[in-house]
């Protein structure tokens, strides 16, 4: 079946984490005017849409994912005038702006919650989820996703409230139609300002199983896993269809939902072409492979066969039914080149480019996280003071504080998967604070900014940055890259990720070596059909039709370490 065209299928998105992108006033925190000063950089890169992580009024317990006023800009980021100006400048350059929508919870400093906790009969009481104690303890055993219990006792009224994240992030009660109307009204307010859509924070968690059953206990954790009772809950699709009717359908928007606990089956419901809910979902299966005994806290290598299986499953199971989103990185995950590639000096650049080819030649809307286009790497911290993230602090306290694992072991895990890896300031140049700020940055700059930065790469045509530009240009000019169907090749290979895209009579093959050794692909040019090389990360591959790419003329195409080639038949 032929895919329907849509602008949000054809665009390339760039995620900005505002605290870490560009500071304009020397306070060490990125801000709106800083972003505005870098718009030409994004335009030049080829970006169509900016997704801006939260800039709303917030006490900053979870870096803005705890909102105390949805219609105000947080003072450290600037003013509403600065925002309007930024939006106008984005539009002026022909780009679009997608905001973060965080409506599973608010901050405990939101006016609604301040009211809600006052008394049991306050008109805002039912805006949140309050329950009586059970056996003098919390109403059930659910764990907070930031560790510890998901319920907080409030002495004022003698009841508990639910907070799936920190206790400063109480969950809204979506069962209450007044809550839903308030949210829709707020979304419409932003829509009338002219924004171009929303990325929806943990949207799969809005509907809780109203029986609030205990979750399964897993070894070593005193709290139970409530995910099956709050992810993809009983009324989630009714809520999103309502939201679509009342708000989304009135705007020409792009919408992407954060799909915690979402598999392909669910994604087809959330983002199906017939569902009237969202345009697409983020799933996390590929970035949460190989968990260890402490879940995401591990330093396990990723198994390529598993990675291929997961990404291919999403490609094929959504084909013709729903649209994919493609990402390696965001503000919650470590740097891809350190995790899926190889950030040692000899392979850093090759593997950063290979990863870009591997993912962004697939079907779906590409998302690039700030700094990924440079191949920014993980950061190596050695003490807890090196980190700011609330999740890291909580898990450290729980695991090391209780003596379950040593400081050294925990640091290895944090350096491998911790969220602050992605949150270090953007590396613009080689000056002391990487051109991010004139002051002291809120989170330390990665010391490798002396050689890994925009300034260096912009001036070098074989840089990761220039490679990203070329890839984006291909996505903009070739329909097959947007709409072509996907088919995995070399399924059994544990070293090469290979696939094909096809649209009508056109066919394109992608070959990526995920190892630091030369690998025979077992594929021959004859088999694949001769063609031209569209892009590759080794400079000597030029175009087999001209006969000057020696290795490709072989019967068995050899891929050098981290080599990526795309060719068109
Ligand atoms: C999402 C955000 C994450 C935040 C959490 C709670 O997962 O991406 O940064 O901590 O929701 O809002
Ligand atoms: Ca600032």
XYZ file of C-alpha atoms and ligand atoms in Angstrom:
582
model
C 0.000 0.000 0.000
C 1.302 3.431 -0.793
C 2.001 5.652 2.195
C 0.124 8.898 2.456
C 2.448 11.868 2.340
C 2.695 14.110 5.405
C 5.118 16.884 6.343
C 5.977 15.243 9.636
C 7.083 12.117 7.790
C 9.448 14.097 5.608
C 11.075 16.277 8.250
C 14.206 15.905 10.348
C 13.845 16.868 14.003
C 16.508 18.261 16.334
C 16.033 18.053 20.072
C 17.246 20.929 22.211
C 17.808 20.447 25.923
C 17.655 24.124 26.789
C 19.804 24.079 29.946
C 22.752 22.767 27.959
C 22.499 24.285 24.499
C 23.640 27.913 24.664
C 23.844 30.388 27.519
C 23.424 34.051 26.548
C 23.865 35.889 29.852
C 26.715 34.177 31.648
C 24.709 32.504 34.418
C 25.893 29.078 33.250
C 22.445 27.913 32.144
C 21.337 27.747 28.539
C 18.384 29.946 27.620
C 15.954 31.018 24.891
C 18.069 33.894 23.616
C 20.986 31.507 23.432
C 18.944 29.169 21.252
C 17.892 32.076 19.069
C 21.534 32.945 18.450
C 22.145 29.423 17.098
C 19.221 29.075 14.703
C 21.360 29.619 11.625
C 23.483 26.673 12.701
C 20.398 24.447 12.799
C 19.085 25.758 9.502
C 22.439 25.112 7.883
C 22.444 21.575 9.252
C 19.162 21.025 7.437
C 16.843 20.796 10.431
C 13.117 21.193 9.760
C 11.690 20.932 13.261
C 13.048 21.790 16.691
C 11.752 19.841 19.681
C 12.352 21.961 22.731
C 12.521 20.171 26.078
C 10.520 22.020 28.794
C 11.102 25.734 29.312
C 8.027 26.275 31.466
C 7.978 27.641 35.005
C 9.427 24.951 37.237
C 11.254 24.505 40.534
C 13.711 22.334 38.588
C 13.522 19.176 40.628
C 13.679 17.162 37.381
C 15.145 19.885 35.155
C 11.826 21.292 34.005
C 9.866 18.036 33.775
C 8.168 19.280 36.965
C 6.037 22.186 35.812
C 4.496 24.721 38.173
C 2.915 26.925 35.493
C 2.192 25.646 31.991
C 1.669 29.120 30.573
C 4.804 30.790 31.875
C 8.432 30.606 30.857
C 10.905 29.806 33.594
C 12.886 32.913 34.471
C 16.325 31.333 33.947
C 15.312 30.585 30.357
C 13.981 34.090 29.656
C 10.591 35.722 29.259
C 7.465 35.047 27.217
C 8.621 37.839 24.888
C 11.870 35.951 24.361
C 9.823 32.867 23.566
C 7.623 34.701 21.052
C 10.704 36.128 19.456
C 12.326 32.694 19.228
C 9.221 31.189 17.651
C 9.015 34.005 15.114
C 12.679 33.579 14.186
C 12.254 29.813 13.806
C 9.297 30.328 11.495
C 11.113 33.067 9.637
C 13.780 30.494 8.714
C 11.156 28.043 7.525
C 11.574 25.751 10.509
C 8.961 24.579 12.997
C 8.802 24.285 16.778
C 7.455 21.370 18.777
C 7.096 21.861 22.521
C 7.297 19.317 25.315
C 3.953 18.482 26.899
C 4.299 17.143 30.440
C 0.817 16.304 31.647
C 1.127 13.006 33.450
C 2.185 15.065 36.452
C 2.786 18.640 37.541
C 5.191 20.055 40.083
C 4.010 19.942 43.696
C 4.442 23.717 43.480
C 1.762 24.034 40.797
C -1.204 26.100 42.055
C -3.513 23.110 41.466
C -1.527 20.940 43.838
C -1.138 23.691 46.441
C -4.953 23.802 46.513
C -5.435 20.079 46.243
C -3.424 19.267 49.341
C -5.194 21.859 51.537
C -8.227 19.795 52.448
C -10.118 16.693 51.499
C -12.980 18.738 50.062
C -10.958 21.331 48.197
C -12.307 21.812 44.632
C -8.888 20.787 43.293
C -8.639 17.674 45.462
C -9.536 15.337 42.578
C -7.009 16.903 40.242
C -4.519 14.475 41.773
C -4.600 10.891 43.008
C -5.187 10.727 46.750
C -5.706 7.499 48.692
C -6.271 6.482 52.301
C -3.436 4.668 54.064
C -3.658 0.884 54.096
C -2.459 -0.779 57.302
C -0.926 2.552 58.218
C 1.211 2.418 55.083
C 0.919 3.405 51.424
C -2.129 2.247 49.407
C -0.050 -0.182 47.336
C 3.551 -1.249 46.823
C 4.357 0.650 43.611
C 7.899 1.884 43.155
C 8.686 5.372 41.967
C 10.581 5.317 38.664
C 13.186 7.415 40.460
C 13.498 4.745 43.225
C 11.725 4.543 46.578
C 7.939 4.385 46.976
C 5.502 5.989 44.511
C 3.289 7.322 47.304
C 3.924 10.235 49.633
C 2.041 10.728 52.888
C 0.682 14.204 53.428
C 0.074 14.867 57.132
C -2.266 17.769 56.477
C -5.110 15.539 55.334
C -3.765 12.158 56.472
C -3.713 10.677 52.947
C -1.169 9.597 50.356
C -0.715 11.041 46.864
C 0.707 9.164 43.885
C 3.970 10.265 42.251
C 5.348 7.837 39.688
C 8.407 10.092 39.422
C 9.804 12.242 42.252
C 7.632 13.264 45.183
C 7.781 16.745 43.739
C 5.964 15.407 40.633
C 2.465 14.383 41.768
C 0.463 12.508 39.106
C -2.572 14.247 37.680
C -5.885 12.430 37.883
C -6.911 11.998 34.247
C -10.139 10.305 35.341
C -11.320 13.785 36.253
C -12.860 15.481 33.174
C -12.019 18.908 34.594
C -8.314 18.030 34.536
C -8.594 16.953 30.925
C -10.388 20.150 29.936
C -7.751 22.288 31.668
C -5.011 20.500 29.757
C -6.811 20.798 26.424
C -7.388 24.480 27.033
C -3.686 24.975 27.806
C -2.648 23.058 24.682
C -4.990 25.175 22.573
C -3.480 28.314 24.109
C -0.048 27.237 22.886
C -1.527 26.232 19.550
C -2.969 29.708 19.132
C 0.489 31.106 19.761
C 1.541 29.256 16.636
C 3.616 26.297 17.828
C 3.757 23.285 15.532
C 3.048 20.379 17.820
C 3.967 18.523 20.948
C 6.290 15.794 22.114
C 4.264 14.189 24.862
C 6.093 13.151 27.994
C 5.278 9.641 29.294
C 1.943 9.867 27.525
C 1.371 6.123 27.804
C 1.034 6.513 31.580
C -1.979 8.806 31.864
C -4.572 6.160 32.631
C -4.078 4.200 35.830
C -5.827 0.942 36.650
C -8.360 2.270 39.140
C -8.056 -0.816 41.323
C -4.442 0.169 42.034
C -3.248 -3.403 42.509
C 0.138 -4.244 44.000
C 2.947 -4.748 41.490
C 5.186 -7.775 41.217
C 8.187 -7.667 43.554
C 11.569 -8.185 41.975
C 14.584 -9.396 43.841
C 16.385 -6.701 45.777
C 13.671 -4.060 45.406
C 11.294 -3.522 48.309
C 8.791 -1.851 45.971
C 6.685 -3.495 43.317
C 6.565 -2.826 39.584
C 3.381 -0.856 38.896
C 4.122 -0.454 35.171
C 1.542 -3.020 34.007
C -1.108 -1.006 35.864
C -0.202 2.467 34.698
C 1.344 1.972 31.222
C -1.198 1.601 28.395
C -3.938 1.749 31.026
C -7.630 1.034 30.458
C -8.705 4.504 29.245
C -5.552 5.776 27.572
C -6.901 5.519 24.032
C -10.181 7.140 25.000
C -8.213 10.073 26.452
C -6.005 10.485 23.419
C -8.925 10.248 21.013
C -10.672 12.904 23.042
C -7.521 15.052 22.997
C -7.296 14.542 19.272
C -10.937 15.614 18.749
C -10.725 18.602 21.030
C -7.247 19.894 20.233
C -4.914 18.032 17.877
C -7.283 17.827 14.918
C -7.657 21.609 14.956
C -4.004 22.258 14.157
C -1.574 21.151 11.463
C 0.668 19.640 14.082
C 3.263 16.998 14.550
C 2.708 14.852 17.631
C 5.000 12.256 19.097
C 4.287 10.365 22.284
C 6.857 9.034 24.702
C 5.889 5.385 24.867
C 7.151 3.993 28.151
C 6.068 0.345 28.141
C 4.911 0.540 24.516
C 5.577 -2.328 22.096
C 4.740 -2.505 18.405
C 1.210 -3.727 19.044
C 0.454 -0.758 21.261
C 2.238 1.658 18.919
C -0.162 0.707 16.154
C -2.984 1.769 18.451
C -1.417 5.073 19.513
C -0.100 6.070 16.132
C -2.090 3.970 13.693
C -3.242 5.658 10.520
C -6.807 4.876 11.536
C -6.486 5.632 15.251
C -6.991 9.397 15.402
C -4.569 9.715 18.277
C -0.908 10.671 17.677
C 1.402 10.798 14.639
C 4.104 8.570 16.094
C 5.595 7.157 19.269
C 9.041 6.864 20.774
C 9.791 3.355 21.933
C 12.775 2.350 24.034
C 13.384 -1.269 23.190
C 16.621 -0.591 21.300
C 18.093 1.616 24.023
C 17.117 -0.702 26.840
C 18.608 -3.929 25.523
C 20.737 -6.182 27.718
C 19.595 -5.021 31.160
C 21.594 -6.380 34.079
C 20.521 -7.419 37.560
C 20.098 -3.712 38.357
C 18.078 -2.976 35.251
C 19.374 -0.024 33.242
C 22.343 0.359 35.619
C 24.919 -1.805 33.896
C 27.836 -1.553 31.526
C 26.937 -4.493 29.320
C 27.863 -4.334 25.662
C 24.967 -4.344 23.228
C 24.444 -7.493 21.202
C 24.087 -6.538 17.531
C 21.738 -9.430 16.770
C 19.352 -8.187 19.461
C 19.585 -4.639 18.201
C 18.814 -5.753 14.648
C 15.924 -7.847 15.787
C 14.305 -5.019 17.711
C 14.765 -2.280 15.126
C 13.664 -4.572 12.289
C 10.592 -5.659 14.180
C 9.542 -2.016 14.596
C 10.153 -1.389 10.900
C 8.149 -4.344 9.645
C 5.329 -4.424 12.166
C 4.448 -0.781 11.639
C 4.703 -1.007 7.829
C 1.578 0.401 6.233
C -0.103 0.777 9.636
C 1.708 3.410 11.654
C 4.738 5.666 11.498
C 8.079 5.151 13.265
C 10.332 7.623 15.013
C 14.088 7.049 14.735
C 16.420 8.037 17.558
C 19.660 6.946 19.187
C 19.872 9.636 21.817
C 17.842 11.994 23.913
C 18.244 13.722 27.277
C 17.470 10.466 29.130
C 20.029 8.170 27.487
C 23.800 8.120 27.116
C 25.685 9.092 23.973
C 25.200 6.598 21.146
C 28.773 6.628 19.895
C 29.976 5.541 23.346
C 27.352 2.878 23.681
C 26.666 1.411 20.244
C 29.808 2.598 18.461
C 33.362 3.018 19.666
C 34.565 6.298 21.156
C 38.269 5.423 21.147
C 40.332 7.829 19.019
C 40.790 5.517 16.037
C 37.134 4.659 15.614
C 35.148 7.504 17.128
C 34.535 9.377 13.910
C 33.911 6.341 11.728
C 31.508 4.758 14.166
C 29.590 8.005 14.791
C 28.980 8.241 11.041
C 28.161 4.558 10.731
C 25.486 4.854 13.425
C 23.954 7.808 11.617
C 23.731 5.815 8.380
C 22.389 2.748 10.111
C 19.442 4.456 11.755
C 18.589 7.387 9.537
C 18.334 5.364 6.340
C 15.452 3.495 7.971
C 11.802 4.355 7.616
C 10.512 6.907 10.087
C 11.100 10.462 11.221
C 14.702 11.044 12.345
C 15.387 12.765 15.658
C 18.853 14.138 16.327
C 19.755 15.079 19.868
C 21.973 18.138 20.337
C 25.638 17.248 19.948
C 24.909 13.895 18.352
C 25.640 15.516 14.991
C 29.208 16.042 16.268
C 29.550 12.557 17.691
C 29.618 13.909 21.248
C 30.622 11.171 23.702
C 29.820 10.058 27.217
C 31.417 11.852 30.077
C 33.517 10.086 32.691
C 32.665 11.189 36.221
C 34.364 9.825 39.306
C 32.268 11.079 42.185
C 28.612 11.815 42.786
C 29.398 15.546 42.810
C 30.148 15.268 39.104
C 26.454 14.634 38.467
C 23.292 16.690 38.860
C 20.569 14.322 37.716
C 17.956 13.468 40.323
C 17.751 9.885 39.066
C 21.494 9.366 39.432
C 21.486 10.814 42.945
C 18.570 8.648 44.024
C 19.945 5.423 42.612
C 23.386 6.067 44.055
C 21.949 6.671 47.498
C 19.845 3.530 47.286
C 22.477 1.173 45.857
C 25.726 2.424 47.347
C 24.175 3.804 50.526
C 22.710 0.406 51.341
C 26.018 -1.350 50.586
C 24.552 -3.404 47.722
C 27.250 -2.337 45.337
C 30.501 -0.423 45.659
C 31.085 3.182 44.723
C 33.387 2.103 41.886
C 30.869 -0.283 40.379
C 28.073 2.298 40.539
C 30.287 4.907 38.884
C 30.967 2.493 36.017
C 27.237 2.087 35.494
C 26.479 5.791 35.763
C 29.235 6.603 33.286
C 27.759 4.043 30.909
C 24.010 4.697 31.072
C 23.389 7.755 33.303
C 21.302 10.607 31.921
C 23.896 13.320 32.568
C 26.071 11.855 29.802
C 23.740 13.505 27.329
C 23.266 16.674 29.328
C 26.791 18.087 29.360
C 26.918 21.430 27.543
C 26.937 21.634 23.779
C 30.482 21.856 22.444
C 30.659 24.891 20.181
C 34.395 25.538 20.238
C 37.653 24.759 22.032
C 37.600 27.630 24.540
C 37.405 27.015 28.278
C 33.644 26.389 28.495
C 33.275 25.236 24.899
C 31.548 28.461 23.860
C 28.525 27.400 25.870
C 28.839 30.060 28.574
C 31.100 32.845 29.830
C 30.257 31.816 33.387
C 30.376 28.537 35.262
C 28.258 25.891 33.522
C 25.568 24.167 35.598
C 27.048 20.794 34.538
C 30.683 20.409 33.570
C 31.754 20.600 29.974
C 33.207 17.369 28.614
C 37.009 17.877 28.517
C 37.145 16.528 24.975
C 35.611 19.790 23.700
C 39.177 20.908 22.999
C 39.133 18.765 19.857
C 35.471 17.724 19.549
C 33.463 20.836 18.754
C 31.354 22.587 16.107
C 34.044 25.059 15.114
C 36.515 22.338 14.255
C 33.986 20.238 12.389
C 32.280 23.010 10.459
C 35.551 23.748 8.734
C 36.357 20.185 7.786
C 34.442 18.534 4.984
C 34.956 14.970 6.261
C 33.685 15.720 9.788
C 30.774 14.010 11.509
C 28.873 17.286 11.289
C 29.300 17.561 7.527
C 28.365 13.914 7.189
C 25.085 14.568 9.017
C 24.407 17.447 6.647
C 24.830 15.137 3.670
C 22.568 12.504 5.180
C 19.869 15.047 5.914
C 20.089 16.336 2.371
C 19.562 12.811 1.062
C 16.475 12.417 3.246
C 15.155 15.658 1.847
C 15.668 14.736 -1.762
C 14.897 11.035 -2.018
C 11.385 9.759 -1.554
C 12.639 6.220 -1.164
C 14.352 7.198 2.091
C 11.098 8.498 3.504
C 8.522 6.155 2.027
C 10.377 3.055 0.890
C 9.655 -0.285 2.584
C 12.317 -1.923 4.762
C 13.717 -5.439 4.583
C 16.459 -6.852 6.780
C 19.369 -8.599 5.049
C 22.021 -10.851 6.624
C 19.765 -11.589 9.561
C 22.245 -13.994 11.133
C 25.287 -11.744 11.055
C 26.529 -10.658 14.444
C 28.812 -8.047 12.891
C 26.947 -6.382 10.025
C 23.624 -4.559 10.051
C 22.350 -4.684 6.492
C 18.997 -3.831 5.037
C 17.236 -2.801 1.909
C 14.710 -0.079 1.178
C 12.464 -0.224 -1.841
C 9.912 2.014 -3.465
C 8.369 1.083 -6.788
C 11.269 0.012 -8.990
C 13.901 1.728 -6.862
C 16.063 -0.177 -4.469
C 18.728 0.888 -2.020
C 21.040 -1.197 0.165
C 22.562 -0.178 3.478
C 25.568 -2.043 4.878
C 27.036 -1.200 8.281
C 29.909 -2.898 10.057
C 29.470 -2.661 13.832
C 32.923 -4.044 14.658
C 36.506 -2.823 14.685
C 37.590 -5.558 12.244
C 37.145 -6.023 8.527
C 34.139 -8.211 7.797
C 33.157 -10.120 4.717
C 29.504 -9.489 4.022
C 28.896 -12.562 1.899
C 27.033 -10.266 -0.504
C 28.273 -9.598 -3.989
C 27.712 -6.631 -6.208
C 26.203 -8.984 -8.748
C 23.609 -10.142 -6.274
C 22.718 -6.659 -5.167
C 22.713 -5.278 -8.694
C 25.335 -2.717 -9.661
C 24.660 0.828 -8.689
C 26.058 4.054 -7.355
C 27.250 4.737 -3.869
C 25.021 7.335 -2.282
C 27.089 7.872 0.809
C 29.793 6.125 2.810
C 32.102 6.907 5.689
C 35.386 5.887 4.021
C 36.514 8.483 1.499
C 37.727 6.008 -1.121
C 34.318 4.590 -1.981
C 33.065 6.481 -4.917
C 30.680 4.768 -7.183
C 30.896 1.262 -8.350
C 29.307 2.091 -11.649
C 32.463 3.997 -12.477
C 34.448 0.972 -11.410
C 36.721 2.872 -9.066
C 35.722 1.409 -5.747
C 37.975 -1.565 -5.623
C 36.585 -3.449 -2.679
C 33.035 -3.292 -3.899
C 33.860 -5.008 -7.170
C 34.769 -8.123 -5.267
C 32.497 -11.122 -5.233
C 32.221 -10.776 -1.481
C 31.874 -7.177 -0.367
C 34.266 -6.464 2.482
C 33.477 -3.834 5.032
C 36.359 -2.236 6.882
C 36.071 -1.381 10.609
C 32.827 0.531 11.260
C 32.389 1.026 7.545
C 28.963 2.107 6.311
C 27.916 2.163 2.670
C 24.621 2.988 1.070
C 24.135 2.225 -2.526
C 21.390 2.667 -4.948
C 20.538 0.131 -7.626
C 10.256 11.584 30.706
C 11.341 12.595 30.495
C 12.298 12.511 31.631
C 11.559 12.815 32.905
C 10.314 11.933 33.059
C 9.389 12.497 34.076
O 10.725 10.288 30.675
O 11.943 12.405 29.251
O 13.394 13.363 31.474
O 12.393 12.635 34.006
O 9.575 11.849 31.876
O 8.770 13.652 33.604
Ca 21.485 31.827 30.875
